[in-house]
Short mmCIF file of C-alpha atoms in Angstrom, two decimals:
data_model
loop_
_atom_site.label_atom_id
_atom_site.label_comp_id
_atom_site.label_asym_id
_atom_site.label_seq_id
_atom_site.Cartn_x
_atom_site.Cartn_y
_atom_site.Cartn_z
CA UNK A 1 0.00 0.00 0.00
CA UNK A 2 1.32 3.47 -1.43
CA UNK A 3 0.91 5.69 1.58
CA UNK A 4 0.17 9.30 0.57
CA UNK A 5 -0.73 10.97 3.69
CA UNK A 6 -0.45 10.20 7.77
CA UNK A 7 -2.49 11.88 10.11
CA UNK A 8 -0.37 12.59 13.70
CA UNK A 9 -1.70 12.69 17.06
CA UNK A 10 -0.30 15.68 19.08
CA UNK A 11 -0.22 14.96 22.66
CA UNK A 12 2.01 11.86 23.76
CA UNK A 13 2.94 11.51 19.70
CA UNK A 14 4.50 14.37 18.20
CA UNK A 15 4.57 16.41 21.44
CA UNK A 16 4.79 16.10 25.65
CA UNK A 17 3.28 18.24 27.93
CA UNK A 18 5.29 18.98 30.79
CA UNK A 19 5.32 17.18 34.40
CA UNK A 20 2.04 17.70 36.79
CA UNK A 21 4.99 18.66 38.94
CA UNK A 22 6.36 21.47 36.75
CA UNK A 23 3.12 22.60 35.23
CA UNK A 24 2.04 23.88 39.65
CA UNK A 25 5.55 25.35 40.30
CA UNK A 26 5.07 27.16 37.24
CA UNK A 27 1.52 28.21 38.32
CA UNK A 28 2.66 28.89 41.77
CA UNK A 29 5.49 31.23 41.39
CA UNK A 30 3.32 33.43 38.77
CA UNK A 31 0.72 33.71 40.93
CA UNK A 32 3.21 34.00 44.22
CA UNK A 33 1.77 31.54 46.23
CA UNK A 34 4.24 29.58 48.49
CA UNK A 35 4.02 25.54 49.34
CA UNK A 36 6.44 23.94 51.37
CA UNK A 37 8.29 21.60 49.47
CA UNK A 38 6.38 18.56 50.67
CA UNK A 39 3.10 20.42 50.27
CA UNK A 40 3.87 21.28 46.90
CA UNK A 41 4.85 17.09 45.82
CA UNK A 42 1.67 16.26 47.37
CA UNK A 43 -0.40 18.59 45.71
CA UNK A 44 1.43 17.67 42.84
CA UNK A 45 0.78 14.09 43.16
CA UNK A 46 -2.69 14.87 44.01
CA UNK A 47 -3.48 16.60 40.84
CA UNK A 48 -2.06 14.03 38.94
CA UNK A 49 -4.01 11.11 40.65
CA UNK A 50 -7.28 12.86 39.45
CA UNK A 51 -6.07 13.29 35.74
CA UNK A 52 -6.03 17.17 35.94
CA UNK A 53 -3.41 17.99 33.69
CA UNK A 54 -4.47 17.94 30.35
CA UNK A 55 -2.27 15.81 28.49
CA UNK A 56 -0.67 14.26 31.37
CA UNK A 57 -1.86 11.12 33.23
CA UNK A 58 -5.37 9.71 33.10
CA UNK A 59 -7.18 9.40 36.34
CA UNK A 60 -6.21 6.96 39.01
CA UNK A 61 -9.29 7.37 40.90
CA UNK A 62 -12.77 7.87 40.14
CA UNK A 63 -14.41 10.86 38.49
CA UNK A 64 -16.67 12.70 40.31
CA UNK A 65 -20.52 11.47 39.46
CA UNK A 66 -21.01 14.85 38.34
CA UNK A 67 -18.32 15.11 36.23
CA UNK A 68 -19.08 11.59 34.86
CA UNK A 69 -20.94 13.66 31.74
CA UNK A 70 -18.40 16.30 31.09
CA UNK A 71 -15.25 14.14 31.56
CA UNK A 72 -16.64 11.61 28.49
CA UNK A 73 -17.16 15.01 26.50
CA UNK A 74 -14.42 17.02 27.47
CA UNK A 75 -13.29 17.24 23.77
CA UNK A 76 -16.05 18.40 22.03
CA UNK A 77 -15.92 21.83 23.01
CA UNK A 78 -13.80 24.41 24.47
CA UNK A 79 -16.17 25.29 27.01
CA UNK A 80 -16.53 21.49 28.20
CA UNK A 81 -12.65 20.59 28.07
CA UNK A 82 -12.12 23.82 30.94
CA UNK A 83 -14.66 22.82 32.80
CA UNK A 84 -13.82 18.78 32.79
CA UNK A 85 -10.32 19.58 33.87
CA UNK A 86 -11.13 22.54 36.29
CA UNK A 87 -13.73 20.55 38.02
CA UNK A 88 -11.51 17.35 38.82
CA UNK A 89 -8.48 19.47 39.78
CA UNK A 90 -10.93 21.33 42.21
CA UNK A 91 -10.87 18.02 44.15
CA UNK A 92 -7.45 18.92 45.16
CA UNK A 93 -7.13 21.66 48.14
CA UNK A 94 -5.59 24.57 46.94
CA UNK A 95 -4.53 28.02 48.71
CA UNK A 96 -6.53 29.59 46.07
CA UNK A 97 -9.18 29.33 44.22
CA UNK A 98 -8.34 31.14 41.02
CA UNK A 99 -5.63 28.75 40.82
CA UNK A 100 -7.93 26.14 39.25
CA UNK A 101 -8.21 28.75 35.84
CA UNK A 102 -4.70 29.64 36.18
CA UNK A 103 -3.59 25.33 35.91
CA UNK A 104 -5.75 24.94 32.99
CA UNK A 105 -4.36 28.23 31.30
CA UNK A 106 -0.72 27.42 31.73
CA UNK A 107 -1.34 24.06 30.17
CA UNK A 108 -2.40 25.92 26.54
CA UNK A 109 1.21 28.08 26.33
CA UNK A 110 4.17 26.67 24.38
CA UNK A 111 6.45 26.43 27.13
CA UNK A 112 4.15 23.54 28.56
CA UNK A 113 4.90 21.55 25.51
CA UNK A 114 8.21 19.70 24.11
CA UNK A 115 7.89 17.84 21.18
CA UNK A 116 9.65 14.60 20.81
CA UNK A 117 13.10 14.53 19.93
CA UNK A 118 12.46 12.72 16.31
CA UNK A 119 9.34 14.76 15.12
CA UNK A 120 11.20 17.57 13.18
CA UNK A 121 12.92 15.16 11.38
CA UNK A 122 10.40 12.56 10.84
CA UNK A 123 8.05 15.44 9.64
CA UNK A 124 10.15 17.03 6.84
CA UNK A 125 11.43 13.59 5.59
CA UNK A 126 7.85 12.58 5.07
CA UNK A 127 7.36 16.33 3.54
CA UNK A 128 10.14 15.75 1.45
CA UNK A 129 8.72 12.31 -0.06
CA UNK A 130 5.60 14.62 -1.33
CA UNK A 131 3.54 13.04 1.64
CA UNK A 132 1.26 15.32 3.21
CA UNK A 133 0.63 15.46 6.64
CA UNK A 134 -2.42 15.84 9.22
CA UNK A 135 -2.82 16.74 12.42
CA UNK A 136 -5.93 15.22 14.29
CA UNK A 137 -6.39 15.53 18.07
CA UNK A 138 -9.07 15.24 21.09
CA UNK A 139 -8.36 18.88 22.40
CA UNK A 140 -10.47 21.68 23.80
CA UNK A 141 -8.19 24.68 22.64
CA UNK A 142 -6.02 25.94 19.13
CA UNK A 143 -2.62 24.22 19.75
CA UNK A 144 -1.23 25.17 16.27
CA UNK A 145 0.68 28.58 18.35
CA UNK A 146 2.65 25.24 19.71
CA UNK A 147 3.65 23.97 16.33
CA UNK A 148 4.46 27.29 15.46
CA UNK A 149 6.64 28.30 18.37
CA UNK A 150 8.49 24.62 18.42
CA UNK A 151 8.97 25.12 14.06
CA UNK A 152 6.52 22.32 13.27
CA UNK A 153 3.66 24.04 12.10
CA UNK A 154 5.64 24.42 8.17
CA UNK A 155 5.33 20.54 7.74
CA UNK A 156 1.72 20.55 8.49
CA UNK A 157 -1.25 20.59 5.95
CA UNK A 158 -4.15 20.27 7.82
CA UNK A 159 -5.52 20.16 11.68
CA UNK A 160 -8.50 18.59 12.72
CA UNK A 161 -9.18 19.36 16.19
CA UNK A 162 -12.11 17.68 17.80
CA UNK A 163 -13.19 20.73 19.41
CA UNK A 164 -13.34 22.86 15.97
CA UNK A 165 -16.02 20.38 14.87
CA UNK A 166 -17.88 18.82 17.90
CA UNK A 167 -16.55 15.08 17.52
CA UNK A 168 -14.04 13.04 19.30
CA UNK A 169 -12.09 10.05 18.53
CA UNK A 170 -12.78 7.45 17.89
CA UNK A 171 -15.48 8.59 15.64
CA UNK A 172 -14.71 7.92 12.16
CA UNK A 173 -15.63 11.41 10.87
CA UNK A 174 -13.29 13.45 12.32
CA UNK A 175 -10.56 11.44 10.91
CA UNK A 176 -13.01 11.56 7.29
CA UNK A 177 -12.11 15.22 7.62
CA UNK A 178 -8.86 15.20 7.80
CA UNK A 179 -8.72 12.21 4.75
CA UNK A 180 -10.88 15.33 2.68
CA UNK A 181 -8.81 18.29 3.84
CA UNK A 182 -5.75 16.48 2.59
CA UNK A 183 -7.54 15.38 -1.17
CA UNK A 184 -6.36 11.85 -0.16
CA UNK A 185 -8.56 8.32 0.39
CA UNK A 186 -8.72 7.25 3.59
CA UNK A 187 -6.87 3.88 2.17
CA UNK A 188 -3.83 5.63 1.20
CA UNK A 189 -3.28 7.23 4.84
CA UNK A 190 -1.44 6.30 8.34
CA UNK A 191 -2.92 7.44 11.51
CA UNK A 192 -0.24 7.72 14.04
CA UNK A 193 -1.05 7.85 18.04
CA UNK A 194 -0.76 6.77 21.38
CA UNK A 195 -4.05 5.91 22.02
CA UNK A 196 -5.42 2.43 20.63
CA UNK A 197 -9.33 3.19 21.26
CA UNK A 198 -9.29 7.01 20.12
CA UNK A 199 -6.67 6.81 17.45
CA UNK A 200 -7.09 3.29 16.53
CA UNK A 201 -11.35 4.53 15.32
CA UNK A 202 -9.38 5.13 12.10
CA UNK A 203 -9.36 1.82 10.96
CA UNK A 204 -13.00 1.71 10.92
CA UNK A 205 -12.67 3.93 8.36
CA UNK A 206 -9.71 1.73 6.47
CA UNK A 207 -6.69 4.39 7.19
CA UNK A 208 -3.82 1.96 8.43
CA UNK A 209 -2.98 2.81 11.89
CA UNK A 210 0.26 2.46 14.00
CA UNK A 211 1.00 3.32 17.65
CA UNK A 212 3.53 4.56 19.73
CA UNK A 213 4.14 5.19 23.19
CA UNK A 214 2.69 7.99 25.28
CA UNK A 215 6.30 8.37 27.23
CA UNK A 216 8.34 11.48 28.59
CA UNK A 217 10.44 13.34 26.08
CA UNK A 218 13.39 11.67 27.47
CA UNK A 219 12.22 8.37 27.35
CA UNK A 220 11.51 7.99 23.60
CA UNK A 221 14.49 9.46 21.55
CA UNK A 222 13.64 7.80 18.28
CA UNK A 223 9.51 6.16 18.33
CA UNK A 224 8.51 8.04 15.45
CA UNK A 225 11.07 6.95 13.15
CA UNK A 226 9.73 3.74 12.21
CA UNK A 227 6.62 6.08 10.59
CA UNK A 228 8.96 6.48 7.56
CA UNK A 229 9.31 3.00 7.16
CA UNK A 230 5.62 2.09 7.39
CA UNK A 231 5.28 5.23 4.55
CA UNK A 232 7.03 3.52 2.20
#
């Protein structure tokens, strides 16, 4: 199979947000509020244990029954993804309460985000093959300022971002509208992400799919590089 264009995941594919850990320093020290140490790395672990970074770690314990609703929907709409995330952080004490907004703004900058060490390269070697390239995510905000501030954004032809059109992964259609953005079959394309139930709802629409790892920056030096082998 000829493949003519691959649609990317962004978060936990072509990019990493940044540690629950470093996201509330961050927030902290703009807002000058002071943790002890050990009150911060609980807090910390806290927030993480509730899946309140965006991005980061999916909850450990239960969501909220009143969340149950919003949580499954967070994706479909910018107004539902801030207040899935804002309402499970606000399980986690905090000295203040417009630190909740201030979390789940610091999340959207660029500086939150590294993209994996391979995804430059991998990008402009498919470019340079003439395939053209999609970016298709479950998100409640514009990320393309993050391509653009990490130099990614030149190598991309098309996003399709779930909250732009009211569907989530794995529904077929929103990767349909990437496959008719790009001009290309859904046959001929690669979906590439780190989740098998939302990326993998590709296949149901016959785009080949392949999956990597949703690890830290660190950890995964080189997982997108077998893309260009799968492209042919």
């Amino acid at each position: 199979m000829a493949i003519k264009s691959v649609l990317f995941d962004f978060s936990g594919t072509l990019f990493r947000v940044e540690s629950t850990e470093s996201w509330l320093r961050a927030v902290l020290s703009g807002a000058e509020v002071h943790l002890s140490e050990p009150e911060l790395i609980r807090a910390a672990q806290a927030l993480e244990s509730v899946g309140a970074l965006p991005g980061g770690a999916q909850p450990t314990v239960p969501v909220p029954c009143d969340l149950t609703e919003p949580w499954a929907n967070r994706d479909r709409s910018a107004e539902s993804h801030r207040a899935a995330y804002t309402g499970v952080a606000r399980q986690v004490p905090l000295p203040d309460p417009g630190l909740y907004d201030a979390l789940y703004d610091r999340h959207m900058i660029p500086a939150a985000w590294q993209a994996y060490p391979d995804a430059a390269e991998v990008l402009a070697a498919l470019r340079g093959r003439g395939v053209s390239i999609g970016v298709v995510s479950n998100i409640g905000w514009d990320m393309r300022p993050v391509f653009r501030h990490h130099g990614l954004d030149p190598y991309v032809d098309t996003y399709v971002l779930s909250y732009e059109h009211g569907i989530q992964k794995p529904d077929p259609r929103l990767f349909a509208t990437a496959c008719d953005a790009l001009g290309v079959a859904p046959e001929d394309t690669l979906m590439v992400g780190d989740d098998r139930r939302a990326d993998g709802g590709a296949a149901a629409l016959g785009c080949a799919v392949h999956f990597v790892d949703h690890l830290p920056v660190t950890a995964r030096p080189d997982g997108l590089r077998p893309v260009l082998d799968l492209a042919g």
